[in-house]
Tab-separated table of C-alpha atoms in Angstrom:
chain	number	residue	atom	x	y	z
Y	114	MET	CA	98.995	91.789	91.955
Y	115	PRO	CA	99.342	95.581	92.187
Y	116	VAL	CA	97.350	97.615	94.685
Y	117	ASP	CA	93.653	97.674	93.791
Y	118	GLY	CA	90.610	98.105	96.018
Y	119	PRO	CA	90.468	98.209	99.834
Y	120	GLN	CA	93.655	97.835	101.880
Y	121	TYR	CA	94.340	96.360	105.307
Y	122	PRO	CA	96.348	98.630	107.645
Y	123	VAL	CA	99.253	97.132	109.614
Y	124	ASN	CA	102.261	98.333	111.611
Y	125	LEU	CA	105.365	96.386	110.595
Y	126	VAL	CA	108.166	95.419	112.967
Y	127	LEU	CA	111.280	96.319	110.962
Y	128	ARG	CA	113.978	95.959	113.602
Y	129	GLY	CA	116.264	93.070	112.759
Y	130	ARG	CA	114.839	92.641	109.263
Y	131	SER	CA	116.553	93.454	105.979
Y	132	VAL	CA	115.089	96.439	104.118
Y	133	LEU	CA	116.131	97.566	100.635
Y	134	VAL	CA	115.657	101.039	99.172
Y	135	VAL	CA	116.381	101.394	95.463
Y	136	GLY	CA	117.135	105.014	94.565
Y	137	GLY	CA	119.186	107.795	96.086
Y	138	GLY	CA	117.366	111.054	95.323
Y	139	PRO	CA	115.188	113.277	97.545
Y	140	VAL	CA	112.186	110.926	97.398
Y	141	ALA	CA	114.313	107.936	98.355
Y	142	THR	CA	115.844	110.007	101.151
Y	143	SER	CA	112.371	110.732	102.513
Y	144	LYS	CA	111.502	107.033	102.363
Y	145	VAL	CA	114.710	106.152	104.234
Y	146	GLU	CA	113.902	108.701	106.939
Y	147	GLY	CA	110.466	107.151	107.405
Y	148	LEU	CA	111.909	103.649	107.588
Y	149	LEU	CA	114.464	104.717	110.182
Y	150	ASP	CA	111.729	106.371	112.222
Y	151	GLY	CA	109.884	103.055	112.018
Y	152	GLY	CA	112.775	101.132	113.557
Y	153	ALA	CA	114.623	99.804	110.508
Y	154	ASP	CA	118.186	98.916	111.513
Y	155	GLN	CA	119.300	96.750	108.585
Y	156	LEU	CA	118.723	99.159	105.741
Y	157	LEU	CA	120.527	98.997	102.401
Y	158	VAL	CA	120.340	101.770	99.789
Y	159	VAL	CA	121.266	100.869	96.215
Y	160	ALA	CA	121.771	103.739	93.757
Y	161	PRO	CA	124.511	105.116	91.495
Y	162	ASP	CA	124.261	108.487	93.277
Y	163	VAL	CA	122.780	109.522	96.629
Y	164	THR	CA	121.885	112.786	98.352
Y	165	ASP	CA	124.177	114.347	100.927
Y	166	ASP	CA	121.671	113.419	103.647
Y	167	LEU	CA	121.811	109.751	102.679
Y	168	GLN	CA	125.586	109.847	102.555
Y	169	ALA	CA	125.595	111.365	106.035
Y	170	CYS	CA	123.493	108.442	107.258
Y	171	ALA	CA	126.022	106.060	105.742
Y	172	ASP	CA	128.926	107.967	107.290
Y	173	ASP	CA	127.241	107.642	110.686
Y	174	GLY	CA	126.761	103.914	110.169
Y	175	ILE	CA	122.966	104.190	110.185
Y	176	VAL	CA	122.436	102.781	106.693
Y	177	ALA	CA	124.565	100.884	104.174
Y	178	ILE	CA	124.949	102.344	100.681
Y	179	GLU	CA	126.090	100.579	97.530
Y	180	ARG	CA	126.689	103.065	94.709
Y	181	ARG	CA	125.620	101.004	91.718
Y	182	PRO	CA	122.541	100.238	89.608
Y	183	TYR	CA	119.943	97.795	90.864
Y	184	ALA	CA	120.911	94.187	90.100
Y	185	SER	CA	117.917	91.953	89.355
Y	186	PRO	CA	116.669	89.886	91.198
Y	187	GLU	CA	118.273	91.151	94.432
Y	188	ALA	CA	114.966	92.475	95.804
Y	189	ALA	CA	114.115	88.847	96.571
Y	190	GLU	CA	116.844	88.769	99.238
Y	191	HIS	CA	115.090	91.250	101.549
Y	192	ARG	CA	111.995	91.339	103.772
Y	193	LEU	CA	110.741	94.746	102.614
Y	194	VAL	CA	111.559	96.816	99.536
Y	195	VAL	CA	110.952	100.431	98.548
Y	196	THR	CA	111.858	101.725	95.117
Y	197	ALA	CA	112.093	105.417	94.329
Y	198	THR	CA	114.094	105.962	91.163
Y	199	SER	CA	113.366	108.230	88.209
Y	200	ASP	CA	113.431	105.212	85.868
Y	201	PRO	CA	110.003	103.501	85.516
Y	202	GLY	CA	111.677	100.442	84.035
Y	203	VAL	CA	113.868	99.958	87.091
Y	204	ASN	CA	110.954	100.516	89.444
Y	205	HIS	CA	108.888	97.943	87.580
Y	206	GLN	CA	111.693	95.385	87.609
Y	207	VAL	CA	112.139	95.826	91.346
Y	208	PHE	CA	108.409	95.269	91.765
Y	209	LEU	CA	108.469	92.105	89.634
Y	210	ASP	CA	111.458	90.662	91.495
Y	211	ALA	CA	110.024	91.409	94.944
Y	212	ASP	CA	106.505	90.252	94.173
Y	213	ALA	CA	107.707	86.998	92.617
Y	214	ALA	CA	109.593	86.246	95.838
Y	215	GLY	CA	106.699	87.162	98.118
Y	216	VAL	CA	108.470	90.290	99.354
Y	217	TRP	CA	106.323	93.354	100.084
Y	218	VAL	CA	107.268	96.257	97.816
Y	219	ASN	CA	106.333	99.921	97.515
Y	220	SER	CA	107.077	102.041	94.465
Y	221	ALA	CA	106.948	105.759	95.197
Y	222	ASP	CA	103.922	107.471	93.621
Y	223	ASP	CA	103.210	104.392	91.493
Y	224	PRO	CA	100.408	102.211	92.948
Y	225	ALA	CA	100.508	99.875	89.941
Y	226	ASN	CA	103.949	98.710	91.079
Y	227	CYS	CA	103.106	98.301	94.770
Y	228	THR	CA	101.965	95.512	97.022
Y	229	PHE	CA	101.540	98.062	99.812
Y	230	THR	CA	101.162	101.832	100.053
Y	231	LEU	CA	102.584	104.174	102.668
Y	232	PRO	CA	100.326	106.506	104.654
Y	233	ALA	CA	101.184	110.045	105.708
Y	234	ARG	CA	102.357	109.891	109.329
Y	235	VAL	CA	102.432	111.942	112.505
Y	236	ARG	CA	104.705	110.595	115.272
Y	237	ARG	CA	104.682	111.781	118.850
Y	238	GLY	CA	106.945	109.392	120.716
Y	239	THR	CA	105.191	106.035	120.694
Y	240	LEU	CA	101.994	107.503	119.265
Y	241	LEU	CA	101.621	107.008	115.530
Y	242	VAL	CA	98.726	108.550	113.609
Y	243	THR	CA	98.383	107.761	109.895
Y	244	VAL	CA	96.321	109.087	107.012
Y	245	ALA	CA	95.904	107.117	103.797
Y	246	THR	CA	93.954	107.265	100.542
Y	247	GLY	CA	94.879	103.806	99.288
Y	248	GLY	CA	97.506	105.281	96.990
Y	249	HIS	CA	94.932	107.316	95.061
Y	250	SER	CA	96.086	110.734	96.280
Y	251	PRO	CA	99.324	111.021	98.285
Y	252	ALA	CA	98.885	114.805	98.083
Y	253	LEU	CA	95.621	114.605	100.035
Y	254	SER	CA	97.178	112.337	102.655
Y	255	THR	CA	100.003	114.824	103.152
Y	256	TRP	CA	97.578	117.767	103.270
Y	257	LEU	CA	95.478	116.067	105.936
Y	258	ARG	CA	98.597	115.235	107.950
Y	259	ARG	CA	99.712	118.880	107.832
Y	260	ARG	CA	96.238	120.039	108.768
Y	261	PHE	CA	95.975	117.927	111.892
Y	262	GLU	CA	99.561	117.374	113.080
Y	263	ASP	CA	99.592	120.491	115.288
Y	264	GLU	CA	96.768	118.928	117.292
Y	265	PHE	CA	99.073	116.139	118.425
Y	266	GLY	CA	101.429	117.870	120.841
Y	267	PRO	CA	103.862	116.240	123.311
Y	268	GLU	CA	101.005	115.740	125.769
Y	269	TYR	CA	99.800	112.855	123.605
Y	270	ASP	CA	103.046	110.964	124.156
Y	271	ALA	CA	102.697	111.645	127.888
Y	272	LEU	CA	99.156	110.271	127.695
Y	273	VAL	CA	100.357	107.061	126.061
Y	274	GLU	CA	103.002	106.655	128.779
Y	275	LEU	CA	100.477	107.269	131.563
Y	276	LEU	CA	97.955	104.771	130.199
Y	277	SER	CA	100.618	102.178	129.443
Y	278	ALA	CA	102.175	102.384	132.911
Y	279	GLU	CA	98.800	102.022	134.623
Y	280	ARG	CA	97.835	99.127	132.364
Y	281	GLU	CA	101.067	97.288	133.219
Y	282	SER	CA	100.530	98.010	136.928
Y	283	ILE	CA	97.054	96.483	136.799
Y	284	LYS	CA	98.336	93.407	134.962
Y	285	ALA	CA	101.146	93.012	137.503
Y	286	GLN	CA	98.471	92.779	140.208
Y	287	GLY	CA	96.946	89.832	138.376
Y	288	ARG	CA	93.908	91.836	137.342
Y	289	SER	CA	92.344	92.074	133.903
Y	290	THR	CA	92.580	95.368	132.050
Y	291	GLU	CA	89.451	94.542	130.087
Y	292	GLY	CA	86.099	96.029	131.082
Y	293	LEU	CA	87.648	99.015	132.850
Y	294	LYS	CA	86.517	102.564	132.134
Y	295	TRP	CA	89.459	103.651	130.004
Y	296	GLN	CA	87.227	105.612	127.634
Y	297	GLU	CA	85.498	107.366	130.530
Y	298	ALA	CA	88.884	108.365	131.905
Y	299	LEU	CA	89.969	109.737	128.543
Y	300	ASP	CA	86.730	111.695	128.250
Y	301	ALA	CA	87.187	113.087	131.771
Y	302	GLY	CA	90.025	115.442	130.825
Y	303	LEU	CA	93.262	113.478	131.138
Y	304	LEU	CA	94.715	115.177	128.103
Y	305	ASP	CA	93.983	118.676	129.420
Y	306	LEU	CA	95.723	117.874	132.697
Y	307	LEU	CA	98.798	116.554	130.914
Y	308	ARG	CA	98.814	119.558	128.606
Y	309	ALA	CA	98.989	121.704	131.755
Y	310	ASP	CA	101.806	119.514	133.125
Y	311	ARG	CA	99.600	118.235	135.962
Y	312	ARG	CA	100.632	114.609	135.716
Y	313	THR	CA	99.929	113.677	139.342
Y	314	GLU	CA	96.357	114.900	139.033
Y	315	ALA	CA	95.994	113.056	135.739
Y	316	LEU	CA	97.127	109.816	137.364
Y	317	GLU	CA	94.698	110.323	140.254
Y	318	LEU	CA	91.851	110.947	137.815
Y	319	LEU	CA	92.740	107.878	135.790
Y	320	ARG	CA	92.838	105.641	138.845
Y	321	SER	CA	89.574	107.082	140.126
Y	322	CYS	CA	87.810	106.278	136.870
Y	323	LEU	CA	89.259	102.799	136.651
Y	324	SER	CA	88.486	101.969	140.279
Y	325	SER	CA	84.830	102.767	139.631
Y	326	SER	CA	84.698	100.219	136.813
Y	327	SER	CA	82.570	97.168	137.222
Y	328	GLY	CA	83.797	93.659	136.568
């Protein structure tokens, strides 16, 4: 069934899984860039013509390109499919083929031919922040991303690294990471310290907050 009603957000692991993009224009190029950012490493683009940027990806060995029309029902051979052609008939056929095979499919700017929609994204290293409207208004999702993306500077990636390293250190000691005052530490100004490149002080503050945790 096409997208309708509430949606459940997930982060997909794409590495090592076959992904198909049908289409070779600017929209398809944008979709490919997002998939590559998300870790896709077995990505096939099928289109009679492709943009120079897509061809450059193929020349670098990042994606595979087959310059031909979509051949039904090849969508069924992949784990994830995105279609972004200017032909509604092709997009619909890709959707039918993928859905019949239980393959998740997204059709650019066409929720009726989707089994999932793509949010607007802000990436800062391992931090991923998404904004979605359930496919009802991609323009609003993009506007909200542009409005807030400047807030997420490189200090956020440093914050993720700091918290992750301390969490792994605690686990290595055989201690539980649950019940510790992570939120109190975050509220105490960790981000401001990292923004000022005061990582040692940030680590000391984090450990102080966590050591005061009960349980």
